[in-house]
Coordinates of C-alpha atoms and ligand atoms in Angstrom, one line a residue:
M1 CA -12.7 -90.6 96.3
S2 CA -15.0 -91.0 94.2
V3 CA -16.8 -94.6 93.0
S4 CA -15.5 -93.6 89.6
N5 CA -12.1 -92.6 90.3
S6 CA -12.2 -96.5 93.0
L7 CA -12.7 -97.9 89.7
M8 CA -9.8 -96.0 87.8
V9 CA -7.3 -96.9 90.7
V10 CA -8.3 -100.2 90.2
S11 CA -8.5 -100.8 86.9
D12 CA -5.1 -99.0 86.8
A13 CA -3.8 -102.0 89.2
R14 CA -4.7 -104.4 87.1
V15 CA -3.0 -102.9 84.0
I16 CA 0.1 -101.5 86.0
V17 CA 1.2 -104.7 87.7
P18 CA 0.6 -107.3 84.8
F19 CA 2.8 -104.6 82.6
A20 CA 5.5 -104.1 85.5
S21 CA 5.8 -108.1 85.6
A22 CA 6.0 -108.1 82.1
I23 CA 8.9 -105.7 82.2
A24 CA 11.0 -107.7 84.8
Y25 CA 10.2 -110.9 82.7
F26 CA 11.8 -109.3 79.5
I27 CA 14.9 -108.1 81.8
F28 CA 15.5 -111.6 83.4
K29 CA 15.3 -113.1 79.7
T30 CA 17.3 -111.1 78.1
Y31 CA 19.8 -110.1 80.4
E32 CA 19.6 -113.4 83.1
P33 CA 20.8 -110.7 85.8
S34 CA 21.9 -112.6 88.7
S35 CA 23.3 -110.1 91.0
P36 CA 21.5 -110.0 94.1
P37 CA 21.2 -106.2 94.0
V38 CA 19.5 -106.4 90.8
V39 CA 17.6 -109.3 91.5
S40 CA 16.6 -107.3 94.9
L41 CA 15.4 -105.0 92.9
L42 CA 13.2 -106.2 90.0
L43 CA 12.0 -108.9 92.5
G44 CA 11.7 -106.9 96.1
V45 CA 12.0 -103.1 95.4
V46 CA 9.6 -102.9 92.7
P47 CA 6.8 -104.7 93.9
T48 CA 6.8 -103.1 97.3
A49 CA 7.2 -99.8 95.3
L50 CA 4.2 -100.8 93.2
A51 CA 1.9 -102.0 96.7
V52 CA 2.5 -98.5 97.4
I53 CA 1.7 -96.5 94.8
L54 CA -1.5 -98.3 94.4
R55 CA -2.4 -98.9 97.9
R56 CA -6.0 -96.6 97.3
A57 CA -7.1 -99.9 95.3
F58 CA -6.8 -102.0 98.2
S59 CA -9.0 -101.7 101.3
S60 CA -5.5 -101.0 103.5
L61 CA -1.9 -101.3 102.8
T62 CA -1.5 -104.1 104.2
I63 CA -3.8 -105.9 101.5
A64 CA -2.0 -103.8 99.1
L65 CA 1.5 -105.4 100.2
L66 CA 0.4 -108.9 99.8
T67 CA -1.4 -108.8 96.8
V68 CA 0.2 -106.7 94.9
P69 CA 3.7 -108.5 95.4
L70 CA 2.0 -111.6 95.0
A71 CA 0.4 -110.9 91.7
Y72 CA 3.4 -109.5 90.4
W73 CA 5.5 -112.8 91.2
S74 CA 2.7 -114.8 90.1
L75 CA 2.9 -113.3 86.7
L76 CA 6.7 -113.0 86.4
V77 CA 6.3 -117.2 86.7
A78 CA 3.3 -117.6 84.5
F79 CA 5.1 -115.5 81.7
T80 CA 8.4 -117.7 82.5
V81 CA 6.4 -120.9 82.0
A82 CA 4.3 -119.9 79.3
Y83 CA 7.4 -118.8 77.3
R84 CA 9.5 -122.0 78.2
L85 CA 7.2 -123.9 77.1
S86 CA 5.7 -122.1 73.4
P87 CA 7.0 -123.1 70.2
L88 CA 8.3 -119.4 70.4
H89 CA 11.3 -120.9 72.5
P90 CA 14.3 -121.3 70.5
L91 CA 14.8 -124.7 71.5
A92 CA 11.3 -125.6 71.4
R93 CA 12.0 -128.3 68.9
Y94 CA 13.7 -130.3 71.1
P95 CA 11.9 -133.4 73.2
G96 CA 12.6 -133.3 77.1
P97 CA 10.5 -133.6 80.1
L98 CA 8.1 -130.8 80.7
L99 CA 9.8 -130.6 84.5
C100 CA 13.2 -130.1 82.8
K101 CA 11.7 -127.8 80.0
V102 CA 9.8 -125.6 82.9
S103 CA 12.7 -125.0 85.2
K104 CA 16.3 -126.2 86.0
G105 CA 15.4 -126.9 89.6
W106 CA 13.8 -130.1 88.3
L107 CA 17.2 -131.3 87.3
A108 CA 18.8 -129.7 91.0
Y109 CA 16.1 -132.1 92.7
V110 CA 17.6 -135.5 90.6
A111 CA 20.8 -134.5 91.5
G112 CA 20.6 -133.0 95.3
V113 CA 17.8 -135.5 96.2
R114 CA 18.0 -138.6 94.0
G115 CA 22.0 -138.0 93.3
D116 CA 21.2 -140.4 89.5
T117 CA 21.5 -137.3 87.0
H118 CA 23.8 -139.8 84.9
T119 CA 20.8 -142.4 84.5
Y120 CA 18.4 -140.3 84.6
V121 CA 20.0 -138.6 82.0
K122 CA 20.6 -141.8 80.1
N123 CA 17.4 -142.4 80.1
L124 CA 16.0 -139.7 78.6
H125 CA 18.6 -140.1 75.4
K126 CA 16.9 -143.7 75.5
L127 CA 13.6 -142.4 75.3
H128 CA 14.4 -138.7 73.1
G129 CA 17.2 -139.9 71.1
D130 CA 20.2 -137.5 70.5
V131 CA 19.2 -134.5 72.0
V132 CA 17.2 -134.3 75.0
R133 CA 16.5 -130.4 76.7
I134 CA 17.4 -131.2 80.4
G135 CA 16.8 -127.2 81.4
P136 CA 15.2 -124.3 80.1
N137 CA 18.3 -123.3 78.3
E138 CA 19.7 -126.7 78.4
L139 CA 20.5 -129.5 75.9
S140 CA 22.1 -132.8 76.7
I141 CA 23.8 -134.2 73.7
V142 CA 25.0 -138.0 73.2
H143 CA 26.4 -137.8 69.4
K144 CA 29.4 -138.5 67.8
D145 CA 30.8 -134.9 67.1
V146 CA 31.6 -134.6 70.4
P147 CA 34.7 -132.6 69.7
S148 CA 33.0 -129.8 68.0
V149 CA 32.0 -129.2 71.2
L150 CA 35.3 -129.8 73.4
S151 CA 37.9 -129.3 71.3
A152 CA 39.8 -125.8 71.2
K153 CA 37.5 -124.7 68.4
G154 CA 34.5 -126.3 70.8
L155 CA 32.8 -124.1 73.2
P156 CA 33.3 -122.2 76.5
R157 CA 33.0 -123.5 79.8
G158 CA 28.9 -123.1 80.8
P159 CA 27.8 -121.8 84.6
Y160 CA 27.8 -125.2 85.6
Y161 CA 31.1 -124.1 87.1
E162 CA 30.7 -121.6 89.0
T163 CA 31.1 -123.3 92.3
R164 CA 34.4 -123.3 91.4
I165 CA 35.0 -119.3 92.3
H166 CA 36.6 -118.8 95.7
E167 CA 37.3 -115.2 97.5
A168 CA 41.1 -116.1 96.2
G169 CA 40.0 -116.6 92.5
V170 CA 38.7 -119.3 90.7
S171 CA 40.5 -122.7 90.6
L172 CA 41.5 -124.0 87.1
D173 CA 38.4 -126.3 86.9
G174 CA 36.0 -123.3 86.8
L175 CA 37.8 -121.2 84.5
R176 CA 35.1 -120.0 82.4
D177 CA 37.1 -117.7 79.9
S178 CA 39.3 -119.7 77.3
A179 CA 42.2 -117.2 77.0
L180 CA 42.9 -116.9 80.8
H181 CA 42.3 -120.6 80.9
V182 CA 45.3 -121.0 78.5
V183 CA 47.2 -118.5 81.1
R184 CA 46.8 -120.6 84.1
R185 CA 47.0 -123.9 82.4
R186 CA 50.6 -123.1 82.0
P187 CA 52.1 -123.9 85.3
W188 CA 49.9 -127.2 85.3
A189 CA 51.6 -128.2 81.9
R190 CA 55.3 -127.7 83.6
G191 CA 54.1 -129.7 86.7
M192 CA 52.8 -132.7 84.5
N193 CA 56.1 -132.8 82.0
T194 CA 58.5 -135.7 81.3
A195 CA 60.2 -134.2 83.9
S196 CA 57.6 -134.1 86.5
M197 CA 56.3 -137.5 85.7
K198 CA 59.9 -138.8 86.6
Y199 CA 59.7 -137.2 90.3
Y200 CA 56.0 -138.3 90.5
E201 CA 56.8 -142.1 89.5
Q202 CA 59.1 -142.1 92.6
L203 CA 55.9 -141.0 94.7
I204 CA 54.1 -143.7 93.4
F205 CA 56.5 -146.0 93.9
N206 CA 56.6 -145.2 97.9
T207 CA 53.0 -145.0 97.7
V208 CA 52.1 -148.2 96.6
G209 CA 54.7 -149.6 98.9
D210 CA 52.8 -148.4 101.7
L211 CA 49.3 -149.6 100.4
T212 CA 51.0 -153.4 100.1
S213 CA 53.0 -153.1 103.6
A214 CA 49.7 -152.1 105.2
F215 CA 47.8 -155.1 103.5
K216 CA 50.6 -157.7 104.5
Q217 CA 50.1 -156.4 108.2
R218 CA 46.2 -156.8 107.7
M219 CA 46.6 -160.0 106.3
D220 CA 49.0 -161.1 109.2
T221 CA 46.1 -160.1 111.6
G222 CA 43.4 -161.5 109.7
E223 CA 41.5 -158.0 109.8
V224 CA 39.0 -157.5 107.5
V225 CA 39.4 -154.4 105.1
D226 CA 37.3 -151.8 102.6
L227 CA 38.7 -152.3 99.3
S228 CA 37.2 -148.9 98.2
G229 CA 38.2 -146.9 101.5
W230 CA 41.6 -148.2 101.1
M231 CA 41.7 -146.6 97.7
T232 CA 40.7 -143.4 99.1
F233 CA 43.4 -143.7 101.8
F234 CA 45.9 -144.3 98.6
G235 CA 44.4 -141.7 96.8
F236 CA 44.4 -139.0 99.2
D237 CA 48.0 -140.3 100.6
F238 CA 49.8 -140.0 97.0
M239 CA 48.0 -137.1 96.1
G240 CA 49.4 -135.1 99.4
H241 CA 53.1 -136.2 98.8
M242 CA 52.6 -135.0 95.0
A243 CA 50.7 -131.8 95.1
F244 CA 52.1 -130.8 98.9
T245 CA 55.3 -132.9 99.6
H246 CA 52.9 -133.6 102.6
D247 CA 52.2 -136.7 104.5
Y248 CA 48.4 -137.2 105.1
G249 CA 49.3 -140.5 106.4
M250 CA 46.0 -142.9 106.2
L251 CA 48.0 -145.8 104.9
K252 CA 49.9 -145.9 108.0
N253 CA 47.8 -145.0 110.2
G254 CA 44.3 -147.2 108.2
R255 CA 42.5 -144.0 108.6
D256 CA 41.4 -140.5 107.5
A257 CA 42.8 -139.0 111.1
E258 CA 42.9 -135.4 109.5
G259 CA 39.3 -136.2 108.9
L260 CA 40.0 -134.7 104.9
Y261 CA 37.4 -137.1 102.8
G262 CA 34.6 -136.6 104.9
L263 CA 35.5 -133.3 104.7
I264 CA 35.3 -132.9 100.9
E265 CA 32.6 -135.4 100.6
G266 CA 30.2 -133.4 102.8
A267 CA 31.4 -130.4 100.6
L268 CA 30.5 -131.7 97.3
D269 CA 27.3 -133.3 99.1
D270 CA 26.2 -129.9 99.8
A271 CA 26.9 -128.1 96.7
K272 CA 26.0 -130.6 94.1
W273 CA 22.8 -129.5 93.3
I274 CA 24.0 -125.9 93.0
S275 CA 25.7 -126.4 90.0
H276 CA 22.6 -126.6 88.3
L277 CA 21.2 -123.7 89.9
P278 CA 24.3 -121.0 89.9
W279 CA 22.5 -118.1 90.4
A280 CA 21.7 -119.1 93.6
I281 CA 25.1 -119.3 95.2
P282 CA 25.4 -115.6 96.2
Y283 CA 22.1 -115.9 98.4
L284 CA 23.3 -119.5 99.6
Q285 CA 26.3 -117.6 100.7
Q286 CA 24.5 -115.5 103.2
V287 CA 23.1 -118.4 104.8
P288 CA 24.6 -118.9 107.7
G289 CA 26.4 -122.4 108.0
A290 CA 25.9 -123.3 104.4
S291 CA 29.1 -123.5 103.6
K292 CA 30.7 -124.5 106.5
N293 CA 32.7 -127.7 105.1
W294 CA 33.5 -125.8 102.3
D295 CA 35.0 -123.0 104.7
E296 CA 36.8 -125.6 106.7
M297 CA 38.1 -127.5 103.2
K298 CA 39.4 -123.7 102.6
R299 CA 40.8 -123.2 106.0
V300 CA 43.2 -126.8 106.3
G301 CA 44.1 -125.8 101.8
E302 CA 45.7 -122.9 103.5
A303 CA 47.2 -124.2 106.0
T304 CA 49.1 -127.0 103.6
A305 CA 49.9 -124.2 101.1
Q306 CA 51.3 -122.7 103.6
R307 CA 53.3 -125.5 105.9
R308 CA 54.7 -126.4 102.0
F309 CA 55.5 -122.6 100.9
E310 CA 57.8 -122.8 104.5
L311 CA 59.5 -126.1 103.1
G312 CA 61.4 -123.7 100.6
S313 CA 62.0 -124.7 96.5
Q314 CA 63.8 -127.9 97.1
Q315 CA 61.0 -130.3 96.3
Q316 CA 59.4 -131.0 92.8
D317 CA 56.0 -131.1 93.4
L318 CA 53.0 -130.2 92.1
F319 CA 53.2 -126.7 93.7
H320 CA 56.5 -125.9 93.4
H321 CA 55.4 -125.6 89.8
L322 CA 52.2 -123.9 90.8
I323 CA 53.9 -121.3 92.7
D324 CA 56.4 -120.6 90.3
E325 CA 59.4 -121.5 92.5
D326 CA 61.4 -121.4 88.9
G327 CA 60.1 -118.1 88.2
N328 CA 58.9 -119.0 84.8
E329 CA 56.0 -116.6 84.8
E330 CA 56.3 -112.7 84.9
T331 CA 53.5 -112.4 87.3
K332 CA 53.8 -115.0 90.5
P333 CA 50.3 -116.4 91.7
T334 CA 49.3 -115.4 95.5
L335 CA 49.7 -118.3 97.9
D336 CA 46.1 -118.4 98.5
L337 CA 45.3 -118.9 94.2
V338 CA 47.9 -121.9 94.8
A339 CA 46.1 -123.2 97.0
V340 CA 43.0 -123.0 95.8
D341 CA 44.3 -124.9 92.9
G342 CA 46.4 -127.4 95.3
Q343 CA 42.9 -128.0 96.9
L344 CA 41.6 -128.7 93.3
A345 CA 44.3 -131.0 92.7
I346 CA 43.3 -132.8 95.9
I347 CA 39.9 -132.9 95.5
A348 CA 39.9 -134.1 91.1
G349 CA 42.8 -135.8 91.6
A350 CA 42.6 -138.3 95.1
D351 CA 38.9 -139.3 94.8
T352 CA 38.9 -139.8 90.8
A353 CA 41.6 -142.2 91.1
A354 CA 40.0 -143.8 94.0
T355 CA 36.7 -144.4 92.6
T356 CA 38.2 -145.8 88.9
L357 CA 40.3 -148.1 91.2
S358 CA 37.4 -149.2 93.2
H359 CA 35.1 -149.4 90.5
L360 CA 37.9 -152.0 88.6
W361 CA 38.4 -154.6 91.7
Y362 CA 34.5 -154.5 92.0
F363 CA 34.6 -155.5 88.3
L364 CA 37.3 -157.5 88.6
L365 CA 35.9 -159.5 91.8
R366 CA 33.0 -160.2 89.9
N367 CA 34.4 -161.3 87.1
P368 CA 37.4 -163.3 88.1
S369 CA 38.0 -165.0 84.4
C370 CA 39.2 -161.5 83.7
L371 CA 41.4 -160.9 87.0
E372 CA 42.9 -164.5 86.3
H373 CA 43.7 -162.7 82.4
L374 CA 45.2 -159.7 83.9
R375 CA 47.1 -161.5 86.5
K376 CA 48.8 -163.6 83.8
E377 CA 49.8 -160.2 81.9
V378 CA 51.3 -158.8 85.2
D379 CA 53.3 -162.0 86.1
G380 CA 54.0 -162.2 82.3
A381 CA 55.8 -158.5 82.5
F382 CA 56.7 -158.6 86.0
P383 CA 57.7 -162.6 86.6
P384 CA 58.1 -163.7 90.5
G385 CA 60.8 -161.2 92.5
E386 CA 60.6 -158.8 90.3
D387 CA 58.5 -155.2 91.8
S388 CA 55.8 -154.4 88.6
S389 CA 55.8 -150.8 90.7
S390 CA 59.6 -150.5 89.5
D391 CA 58.7 -149.8 85.6
L392 CA 55.7 -147.9 85.0
T393 CA 56.8 -147.5 81.3
K394 CA 56.1 -151.2 80.8
Q395 CA 52.6 -151.3 82.7
G396 CA 51.8 -148.3 80.1
L397 CA 52.3 -150.5 77.1
M398 CA 50.0 -153.4 78.9
P399 CA 47.8 -153.9 76.2
Y400 CA 44.5 -156.0 79.1
L401 CA 45.8 -153.7 82.0
N402 CA 45.0 -150.6 80.1
A403 CA 42.1 -152.8 78.5
C404 CA 41.1 -153.1 81.8
I405 CA 41.0 -149.3 83.0
N406 CA 39.6 -148.4 80.0
E407 CA 36.6 -150.4 80.3
T408 CA 36.0 -149.0 84.2
L409 CA 36.5 -145.4 82.9
R410 CA 33.8 -146.1 80.3
L411 CA 31.2 -147.9 82.8
Y412 CA 32.3 -145.8 85.7
P413 CA 33.3 -142.8 84.5
P414 CA 34.5 -141.1 88.4
V415 CA 33.1 -137.7 86.5
L416 CA 29.7 -139.2 85.8
A417 CA 28.2 -135.6 84.8
G418 CA 28.7 -132.1 83.8
L419 CA 30.9 -131.6 81.5
Q420 CA 29.0 -128.5 80.4
R421 CA 29.8 -126.0 77.7
R422 CA 28.1 -122.9 76.4
V423 CA 27.2 -121.2 73.2
N424 CA 27.3 -117.7 74.3
A425 CA 25.5 -114.6 73.1
G426 CA 26.8 -113.2 69.8
T427 CA 28.4 -116.2 68.7
G428 CA 25.5 -116.9 65.9
G429 CA 25.0 -120.4 67.5
K430 CA 26.8 -123.9 67.2
M431 CA 26.1 -127.1 64.6
I432 CA 27.0 -130.3 66.2
G433 CA 26.5 -133.1 64.4
P434 CA 22.9 -132.4 62.1
Y435 CA 21.6 -130.2 65.6
F436 CA 21.8 -126.3 66.1
V437 CA 21.9 -125.0 69.1
P438 CA 21.0 -121.6 69.7
E439 CA 23.0 -118.8 71.3
Q440 CA 22.7 -118.5 75.1
T441 CA 22.5 -122.7 75.3
Q442 CA 23.7 -124.7 77.8
V443 CA 25.4 -127.9 76.3
S444 CA 25.9 -130.9 78.4
L445 CA 28.2 -134.0 77.7
F446 CA 27.1 -136.6 80.0
A447 CA 30.2 -139.5 79.8
Y448 CA 28.1 -142.2 81.3
A449 CA 24.8 -141.6 79.0
I450 CA 27.8 -141.9 76.2
H451 CA 29.8 -144.4 77.0
R452 CA 26.9 -146.8 77.2
D453 CA 25.3 -145.9 73.7
E454 CA 25.7 -149.3 71.4
R455 CA 26.4 -147.0 68.5
F456 CA 30.0 -146.3 70.4
F457 CA 30.6 -149.3 72.5
S458 CA 29.2 -152.4 71.0
P459 CA 28.3 -155.3 71.4
L460 CA 27.2 -155.5 75.8
P461 CA 27.3 -151.6 76.0
D462 CA 26.8 -152.1 79.3
T463 CA 28.8 -155.4 79.9
F464 CA 32.3 -154.8 81.9
W465 CA 33.9 -157.1 78.6
P466 CA 38.0 -155.0 78.4
D467 CA 38.7 -156.8 75.4
R468 CA 36.5 -154.6 73.2
W469 CA 39.8 -152.2 73.9
L470 CA 42.5 -154.8 72.0
S471 CA 43.3 -155.0 68.7
Q472 CA 42.5 -158.4 67.2
K473 CA 40.8 -160.0 64.5
K474 CA 38.1 -162.3 66.2
F475 CA 36.2 -161.6 69.7
V476 CA 35.2 -164.1 72.1
L477 CA 32.1 -162.3 73.9
P478 CA 31.4 -163.2 77.7
T479 CA 28.7 -165.0 76.3
G480 CA 31.0 -167.4 74.3
D481 CA 30.1 -166.5 70.7
V482 CA 32.5 -165.5 68.4
V483 CA 32.5 -162.4 66.4
P484 CA 34.7 -160.8 63.9
S485 CA 36.1 -157.5 64.6
E486 CA 34.1 -156.1 61.8
Q487 CA 31.5 -156.6 64.2
V488 CA 32.9 -154.9 67.7
V489 CA 32.5 -151.4 67.7
T490 CA 34.8 -149.3 69.9
D491 CA 34.9 -145.6 69.2
R492 CA 37.6 -143.6 70.9
D493 CA 36.8 -140.4 69.7
V494 CA 33.6 -140.1 72.0
F495 CA 35.8 -141.9 75.3
I496 CA 35.8 -138.8 77.5
P497 CA 36.3 -140.0 81.2
F498 CA 39.3 -137.3 81.1
S499 CA 37.1 -134.7 79.1
Q500 CA 39.1 -133.7 76.3
G501 CA 40.5 -130.6 74.4
P502 CA 42.1 -127.9 76.1
M503 CA 40.2 -128.3 79.2
V504 CA 41.0 -132.1 79.1
C505 CA 42.1 -133.4 82.7
A506 CA 45.3 -132.1 84.0
G507 CA 46.5 -135.4 85.7
K508 CA 45.2 -137.3 83.5
N509 CA 48.7 -139.3 82.9
V510 CA 49.7 -139.2 86.3
A511 CA 46.3 -140.6 87.4
L512 CA 46.8 -143.5 84.4
A513 CA 50.5 -144.3 86.0
E514 CA 48.8 -144.3 89.7
M515 CA 46.3 -146.9 88.6
R516 CA 48.0 -149.1 87.0
A517 CA 50.8 -149.5 89.5
V518 CA 48.6 -149.9 92.3
T519 CA 46.5 -153.4 90.0
C520 CA 50.2 -155.0 89.1
A521 CA 51.2 -154.6 92.9
L522 CA 48.0 -156.0 94.4
L523 CA 47.7 -158.4 92.0
Q524 CA 51.1 -159.7 92.1
Q525 CA 50.6 -159.9 96.0
F526 CA 47.4 -161.0 96.8
D527 CA 44.2 -162.7 96.7
F528 CA 41.2 -160.6 97.7
T529 CA 37.8 -162.3 99.2
I530 CA 34.7 -160.4 99.5
I531 CA 33.2 -161.3 102.6
D532 CA 29.9 -161.5 101.4
S533 CA 28.7 -161.7 97.6
A534 CA 26.1 -159.1 98.6
Y535 CA 28.4 -156.3 98.5
L536 CA 29.0 -156.8 95.1
D537 CA 25.4 -157.7 94.2
T538 CA 24.7 -154.1 95.3
W539 CA 27.5 -152.4 94.5
E540 CA 26.0 -150.4 91.5
D541 CA 23.1 -149.7 93.3
K542 CA 25.0 -147.8 95.9
I543 CA 26.3 -145.2 93.1
F544 CA 25.6 -141.5 94.0
E545 CA 26.6 -138.9 91.1
M546 CA 27.5 -135.5 93.4
F547 CA 30.1 -134.0 90.9
T548 CA 32.1 -137.2 91.2
T549 CA 30.8 -140.3 92.6
K550 CA 29.4 -141.6 96.1
R551 CA 30.2 -145.5 96.4
G552 CA 29.8 -147.7 98.6
T553 CA 32.1 -150.4 100.6
L554 CA 34.0 -153.4 99.2
P555 CA 34.8 -155.2 102.6
V556 CA 37.6 -158.2 101.9
H557 CA 39.4 -161.2 103.3
I558 CA 43.1 -160.5 102.4
S559 CA 45.6 -164.0 101.7
P560 CA 48.9 -164.3 100.0
R561 CA 49.1 -164.8 96.6
A562 CA 48.8 -168.4 95.1
S563 CA 51.4 -169.2 93.6
P564 CA 51.0 -168.7 89.7
Ligands
LIG601 C1 40.6 -141.4 87.1 C2 41.2 -139.7 87.1 C3 40.6 -139.1 87.0 C4 39.4 -138.4 85.9 C5 38.7 -139.7 85.4 C6 39.5 -137.1 85.9 C7 38.6 -136.5 85.2 C8 38.4 -135.3 85.2 C9 37.6 -134.2 84.0 C10 36.1 -135.4 83.5 C11 38.0 -133.3 84.1 C12 36.9 -131.9 83.6 C13 37.7 -131.2 82.4 C14 36.6 -130.5 81.9 O1 35.7 -129.4 82.7 O2 36.4 -130.7 81.0 C15 39.0 -132.8 85.2 C16 40.0 -131.5 85.2 C17 40.9 -131.7 85.8 N1 41.7 -132.9 86.2 FE1 41.1 -134.2 86.2 N2 40.6 -136.5 86.7 C18 41.0 -137.6 87.3 C19 42.4 -137.6 87.6 C20 43.4 -136.0 88.0 C21 44.3 -135.8 89.1 C22 44.8 -137.1 89.6 C23 44.4 -134.8 88.9 C24 45.7 -133.9 89.6 C25 46.9 -134.5 89.7 C26 43.8 -134.1 88.0 C27 44.1 -133.0 88.0 C28 42.7 -132.1 87.4 C29 42.5 -130.6 87.0 C30 43.9 -129.4 87.2 C31 41.6 -130.3 86.1 C32 40.9 -129.0 85.7 C33 41.8 -129.1 83.9 C34 41.1 -127.2 83.6 O3 40.6 -126.9 83.7 O4 42.4 -127.4 83.0 N3 43.0 -135.2 87.7 N4 39.7 -134.3 85.6

């Protein structure tokens, strides 16, 4: 080849590679393709083909194969970063850390390695205000206008929920199509109506009985118990009875013999970062062993559903409604899909309630005056000799009990992060309060950050102070100061531990009922003494976000309740 030809080929390469890379960038930006064949074509086939075509510009094919793809990918990254940081980006007006603006990988790192997404985002709001750019195309919003995001007229779910896609179908909590969600929610609504709640009340009564019997045994032997771990046993045993008429036997055996909790914790731990990079899910599934815990959980879920199916239709448990044993729906769901939803109930229901109860006991042990106040209320409602778990309706009307539970859910909502919604393409964007959110933007509501904002909960937004939920003319603060009610702000509209709107937690009422019942029964019958105050001092440092909450231990001595 002549010198002039060679120069032409080299200059062709200098034009063609950036041009091809720019086209690929344009396709990624406009269509956000994530299917492996398209991505492999754009990231693998195109640069390799270019290297082969332009090989004469290089000393050998090997050099071409090394140089062209590298240049192509580097340019692609450069275009992407430049656009994301440029004033042309639709979210350019919103502040946020540079790394968040560049890639969602940063939040995936915060979630996956540090596990403190909730405090990280709360601190970002402190620094930047109501709206923070937490990803290239994602905003976190702390604003009173929460309902315009979560209500029926709000926004559909965002890609954060893609991890809930299973072979048999998507579990209810991952459904992003709002119309389909309405259909799939119907059996859940039947499973949570008044008649169903009556059935579950008996199960709560029995499971609370198992818990108190186990504690009595350990009290007699002087064994130290981890209150947090036992709340997990309670949560799983109750959900097993409620969802599948299955006894996990954790309370009776004093351990998780089937290893279910470990399995779920492992699965959540493996996946906690991937929700931020949902496009990576199909690739991760190809990595041997990457979804080992999920696969095992699926197997256990299917086996439990199969066992329950064989029991027949007599039990009025959640499965009865989900599999539609009463024949309400035209099309019955498959057993596999019901297994997926049943599994969801166990994960969503057992761990969240156990986490809330553990936090509540932490706060009560930390604040003996609150514990005594609550115990007085329990004694007033259920005099000695009267079993508190016999009347769950009465518990629903106990102001201080409900204030303590609300206050716990406010400070530590078990779902610490990730109520993500999306402004879909073609909608023209959305106003949230005074803020315009352009199309194709994810909007995340971090309950943890919203609940601790002093515009919505004050005074002392970071302090456990159940009184803020009571209605009274004057309030005595934990500091001893007395303030009139006008100085106390408790904004229930932005209280979202269970979310709000059409996708609000389906198990909210059952969760509240079980948490009230456990709290009353334990206060009525036992005294707990933490074996070392260091466990209380470090409790909050050991809270990690992983969809739900990973928490530490609360080892206590149990003694019989001192006479009232
Ligand atoms: C303290 C206890 C609980 C808390 C704080 C809690 C919180 C939540 C939250 C924040 C969501 C997400 C909603 C969204 O995406 O907007 C949710 C969904 C859900 N929860 Fe709960 N949950 C609790 C207990 C339970 C229980 C006991 C059950 C089952 C009996 C349950 C079943 C569900 C289901 C099925 C969904 C999906 C709802 C849907 O997509 O329509 N949860 N929960």
